[in-house]
mmCIF file of C-alpha atoms in Angstrom:
data_model
loop_
_atom_site.group_PDB
_atom_site.id
_atom_site.type_symbol
_atom_site.label_atom_id
_atom_site.label_comp_id
_atom_site.label_asym_id
_atom_site.label_seq_id
_atom_site.Cartn_x
_atom_site.Cartn_y
_atom_site.Cartn_z
ATOM 1 C CA MET A 537 0.110 0.577 0.118
ATOM 2 C CA SER A 538 1.514 3.403 -0.972
ATOM 3 C CA LYS A 539 1.327 6.633 0.837
ATOM 4 C CA ARG A 540 -1.348 9.220 -0.039
ATOM 5 C CA LYS A 541 0.724 12.278 -1.960
ATOM 6 C CA SER A 542 0.654 15.861 -0.224
ATOM 7 C CA THR A 543 -1.171 18.006 -2.450
ATOM 8 C CA THR A 544 -0.050 20.938 -0.211
ATOM 9 C CA TYR A 545 3.397 21.013 -1.693
ATOM 10 C CA GLY A 546 5.052 21.868 2.006
ATOM 11 C CA PHE A 547 2.556 24.685 2.561
ATOM 12 C CA ALA A 548 0.341 24.547 6.138
ATOM 13 C CA ARG A 549 -3.542 25.897 6.299
ATOM 14 C CA THR A 550 -3.040 29.347 8.311
ATOM 15 C CA SER A 551 -5.526 27.985 10.849
ATOM 16 C CA LYS A 552 -3.082 25.068 11.398
ATOM 17 C CA LEU A 553 -0.323 27.632 11.988
ATOM 18 C CA VAL A 554 -2.686 30.130 14.434
ATOM 19 C CA GLN A 555 -4.596 27.594 16.271
ATOM 20 C CA SER A 556 -2.124 26.576 19.003
ATOM 21 C CA ARG A 557 -1.574 29.785 19.696
ATOM 22 C CA VAL A 558 -5.244 31.054 19.872
ATOM 23 C CA ARG A 559 -5.826 27.797 22.442
ATOM 24 C CA SER A 560 -3.131 28.595 24.911
ATOM 25 C CA VAL A 561 -4.208 32.257 25.068
ATOM 26 C CA THR A 562 -8.050 31.516 25.367
ATOM 27 C CA GLU A 563 -6.903 28.997 27.576
ATOM 28 C CA SER A 564 -4.908 31.396 29.944
ATOM 29 C CA ARG A 565 -8.087 33.309 30.342
ATOM 30 C CA GLY A 566 -10.173 30.157 30.912
ATOM 31 C CA PHE A 567 -11.725 29.309 28.115
ATOM 32 C CA ALA A 568 -11.598 25.608 27.651
ATOM 33 C CA GLN A 569 -13.386 26.123 24.113
ATOM 34 C CA SER A 570 -11.984 29.592 22.054
ATOM 35 C CA ARG A 571 -15.876 29.626 20.487
ATOM 36 C CA VAL A 572 -17.419 31.508 23.197
ATOM 37 C CA LEU A 573 -15.447 34.167 22.042
ATOM 38 C CA THR A 574 -14.354 34.261 18.539
ATOM 39 C CA HIS A 575 -18.834 33.561 18.122
ATOM 40 C CA TRP A 576 -20.147 35.531 20.657
ATOM 41 C CA GLU A 577 -22.529 37.752 18.595
ATOM 42 C CA GLU A 578 -23.474 34.443 17.155
ATOM 43 C CA ILE A 579 -24.064 32.747 20.737
ATOM 44 C CA VAL A 580 -25.745 35.756 22.456
ATOM 45 C CA GLY A 581 -27.171 37.685 19.801
ATOM 46 C CA PRO A 582 -26.585 41.079 18.008
ATOM 47 C CA ASP A 583 -28.095 43.485 21.055
ATOM 48 C CA THR A 584 -26.336 41.526 23.938
ATOM 49 C CA ALA A 585 -22.978 41.457 22.457
ATOM 50 C CA ALA A 586 -22.984 44.905 21.861
ATOM 51 C CA MET A 587 -23.207 45.926 25.494
ATOM 52 C CA THR A 588 -21.223 42.771 26.709
ATOM 53 C CA ARG A 589 -17.650 40.985 26.490
ATOM 54 C CA PRO A 590 -17.048 37.199 27.583
ATOM 55 C CA VAL A 591 -13.702 37.829 30.050
ATOM 56 C CA GLU A 592 -13.077 34.763 31.801
ATOM 57 C CA VAL A 593 -14.573 31.452 32.621
ATOM 58 C CA SER A 594 -13.343 29.908 36.225
ATOM 59 C CA TYR A 595 -13.708 26.807 37.202
ATOM 60 C CA GLY A 596 -14.646 25.238 41.044
ATOM 61 C CA GLY A 597 -15.245 27.215 43.717
ATOM 62 C CA LYS A 598 -18.768 27.647 45.673
ATOM 63 C CA GLY A 599 -21.119 26.364 43.724
ATOM 64 C CA GLY A 600 -20.150 23.113 42.658
ATOM 65 C CA PHE A 601 -20.476 21.893 39.289
ATOM 66 C CA GLY A 602 -20.423 24.166 36.031
ATOM 67 C CA ALA A 603 -17.943 26.600 35.824
ATOM 68 C CA THR A 604 -18.512 30.903 36.044
ATOM 69 C CA LEU A 605 -18.518 33.072 32.946
ATOM 70 C CA VAL A 606 -17.727 36.433 33.442
ATOM 71 C CA VAL A 607 -18.920 39.310 31.323
ATOM 72 C CA LEU A 608 -17.760 42.376 31.148
ATOM 73 C CA THR A 609 -20.308 45.651 30.642
ATOM 74 C CA THR A 610 -20.590 49.516 31.130
ATOM 75 C CA GLY A 611 -22.470 50.482 34.102
ATOM 76 C CA ALA A 612 -25.550 52.135 32.113
ATOM 77 C CA ASN A 613 -25.886 48.542 30.705
ATOM 78 C CA ALA A 614 -25.171 46.229 33.782
ATOM 79 C CA PRO A 615 -29.256 46.147 34.452
ATOM 80 C CA LEU A 616 -30.291 45.106 30.639
ATOM 81 C CA VAL A 617 -27.313 42.237 31.046
ATOM 82 C CA GLN A 618 -28.721 41.078 34.583
ATOM 83 C CA MET A 619 -32.165 40.683 32.817
ATOM 84 C CA LYS A 620 -30.502 38.833 30.182
ATOM 85 C CA LEU A 621 -28.635 36.303 32.780
ATOM 86 C CA GLY A 622 -30.710 33.361 32.147
ATOM 87 C CA GLU A 623 -30.878 34.037 28.126
ATOM 88 C CA ILE A 624 -27.394 34.066 27.992
ATOM 89 C CA LEU A 625 -26.594 30.903 29.994
ATOM 90 C CA GLU A 626 -29.234 28.801 27.970
ATOM 91 C CA ARG A 627 -27.331 30.029 24.642
ATOM 92 C CA ILE A 628 -23.992 29.344 25.900
ATOM 93 C CA ASN A 629 -24.809 26.002 27.202
ATOM 94 C CA SER A 630 -26.830 25.320 24.283
ATOM 95 C CA VAL A 631 -23.587 25.325 22.190
ATOM 96 C CA TYR A 632 -21.489 23.121 24.821
ATOM 97 C CA GLY A 633 -24.340 21.161 24.337
ATOM 98 C CA TYR A 634 -24.693 20.683 28.782
ATOM 99 C CA ARG A 635 -24.284 22.873 31.654
ATOM 100 C CA ALA A 636 -20.571 23.490 31.014
ATOM 101 C CA ILE A 637 -21.869 27.227 32.469
ATOM 102 C CA ALA A 638 -23.355 27.283 36.123
ATOM 103 C CA ARG A 639 -23.543 30.833 36.554
ATOM 104 C CA ILE A 640 -22.448 34.474 34.869
ATOM 105 C CA ARG A 641 -21.449 36.943 37.165
ATOM 106 C CA VAL A 642 -21.313 40.743 35.336
ATOM 107 C CA THR A 643 -18.320 42.944 35.982
ATOM 108 C CA GLN A 644 -19.002 46.651 35.249
ATOM 109 C CA THR A 645 -16.355 49.173 33.912
ATOM 110 C CA ALA A 646 -16.264 52.533 32.267
ATOM 111 C CA PRO A 647 -17.178 53.285 28.887
ATOM 112 C CA THR A 648 -13.448 52.772 27.965
ATOM 113 C CA GLY A 649 -12.585 49.453 29.892
ATOM 114 C CA PHE A 650 -9.746 47.809 31.340
ATOM 115 C CA ALA A 651 -7.195 46.110 29.071
ATOM 116 C CA GLN A 652 -9.161 42.866 28.780
ATOM 117 C CA GLY A 653 -12.521 44.781 27.991
ATOM 118 C CA GLN A 654 -10.784 47.061 25.042
ATOM 119 C CA VAL A 655 -10.646 43.289 23.608
ATOM 120 C CA ASP A 656 -12.731 43.264 20.708
ATOM 121 C CA PHE A 657 -14.380 40.050 18.817
ATOM 122 C CA VAL A 658 -16.943 41.939 16.765
ATOM 123 C CA HIS A 659 -16.855 40.819 13.060
ATOM 124 C CA ARG A 660 -16.389 44.314 11.187
ATOM 125 C CA PRO A 661 -17.715 44.599 7.459
ATOM 126 C CA LYS A 662 -15.218 44.604 5.221
ATOM 127 C CA ALA A 663 -13.634 47.513 3.526
ATOM 128 C CA ALA A 664 -15.282 48.905 0.249
ATOM 129 C CA GLN A 665 -13.424 47.043 -2.967
ATOM 130 C CA PRO A 666 -11.972 49.077 -5.478
ATOM 131 C CA LYS A 667 -14.575 48.891 -8.452
ATOM 132 C CA PRO A 668 -12.775 46.252 -10.986
ATOM 133 C CA ASP A 669 -11.598 47.552 -14.179
ATOM 134 C CA PRO A 670 -13.927 46.619 -16.942
ATOM 135 C CA ALA A 671 -11.989 45.155 -19.139
ATOM 136 C CA ALA A 672 -10.907 42.709 -16.461
ATOM 137 C CA GLN A 673 -14.409 41.829 -15.934
ATOM 138 C CA ALA A 674 -14.946 41.406 -20.099
ATOM 139 C CA ARG A 675 -11.950 39.235 -20.424
ATOM 140 C CA ALA A 676 -13.091 36.910 -17.142
ATOM 141 C CA ARG A 677 -16.500 36.672 -18.694
ATOM 142 C CA GLU A 678 -14.937 35.918 -22.022
ATOM 143 C CA VAL A 679 -13.184 32.842 -20.395
ATOM 144 C CA THR A 680 -15.749 31.725 -18.195
ATOM 145 C CA GLN A 681 -18.614 31.768 -21.035
ATOM 146 C CA ASP A 682 -18.729 28.099 -21.499
ATOM 147 C CA VAL A 683 -19.380 26.966 -17.967
ATOM 148 C CA GLY A 684 -22.634 25.384 -17.566
ATOM 149 C CA ASP A 685 -23.800 26.077 -13.883
ATOM 150 C CA ASP A 686 -24.841 29.636 -13.192
ATOM 151 C CA SER A 687 -23.214 29.691 -9.638
ATOM 152 C CA LEU A 688 -20.073 28.296 -10.489
ATOM 153 C CA ARG A 689 -19.666 30.170 -13.690
ATOM 154 C CA ALA A 690 -20.513 33.393 -11.834
ATOM 155 C CA ALA A 691 -17.843 32.741 -9.142
ATOM 156 C CA LEU A 692 -15.091 31.312 -11.617
ATOM 157 C CA GLU A 693 -15.812 35.151 -13.460
ATOM 158 C CA ARG A 694 -15.178 36.987 -9.938
ATOM 159 C CA LEU A 695 -12.103 35.070 -9.439
ATOM 160 C CA ALA A 696 -10.672 35.548 -13.031
ATOM 161 C CA THR A 697 -11.517 39.242 -12.553
ATOM 162 C CA ASN A 698 -9.172 39.415 -9.150
ATOM 163 C CA VAL A 699 -6.594 37.187 -11.034
ATOM 164 C CA ILE A 700 -6.697 39.089 -14.156
ATOM 165 C CA SER A 701 -7.036 43.092 -12.174
ATOM 166 C CA LYS A 702 -3.972 41.854 -9.873
ATOM 167 C CA GLN A 703 -1.882 40.868 -13.074
ATOM 168 C CA SER A 704 -2.455 44.074 -14.532
ATOM 169 C CA ARG A 705 -1.928 46.186 -11.386
ATOM 170 C CA ALA A 706 1.641 44.285 -11.125
ATOM 171 C CA LYS A 707 2.319 45.268 -14.458
ATOM 172 C CA ALA A 708 1.886 48.924 -13.940
ATOM 173 C CA ARG A 709 3.682 49.396 -11.155
ATOM 174 C CA PRO A 710 7.085 50.426 -11.659
ATOM 175 C CA THR A 711 10.139 47.826 -10.641
ATOM 176 C CA LYS A 712 12.533 49.335 -7.877
ATOM 177 C CA PHE A 713 16.260 48.449 -8.314
#
C-alpha cells in the first residue's frame, strides 16, 4: 500500500499555524473552547453582544459543578445584561451541549474599559473594494462563458476578474532596483 501524496507542497493552512497560539491564549483566560470568544455575537445575539464581552471562565469554587463566566459591560448596560442572564446562560450552554456554565457574573467598567475589555471580537464589515476594471471583467466573462452552472460561472468570473486585475496592477507598478 502506498502513502497518499500530499497536495499542499509544503504549505500549511493558516488555521493550523495559529490554532495552538489561539488555544493557549484562550485557555490562559479560562476558556476551554475558544468558540465562546470568537462567536460571541452569534451565541448571544447582536444586541447583547454590543453591550457585553466575555472576560473569563473560572472552574470550581463555591457553586459545585459548572463554571462561572465573567461578562464585562458598562455601568449603564449592567441592569439590561442582568435581566438577560438566564437567556445568555441558556444560549451558551446550548453551544456546549451540556451545562458547562452554571453561573454568570457581570462586571462593570467605564465606557473606555479595562485592557481586557478593549479586546473586541466583533466581525467588522469589509472595507469597500475598488471597482474592478471593466476590461478585466469583460475578459473574465469571456473566459468563463462555457461553464454551464450559473453559480459556478459567477464564482469563476469573480476569481478570474481578481486574477486579471492583480496581473494588470503588477505590470503597471514600476520595478525598483
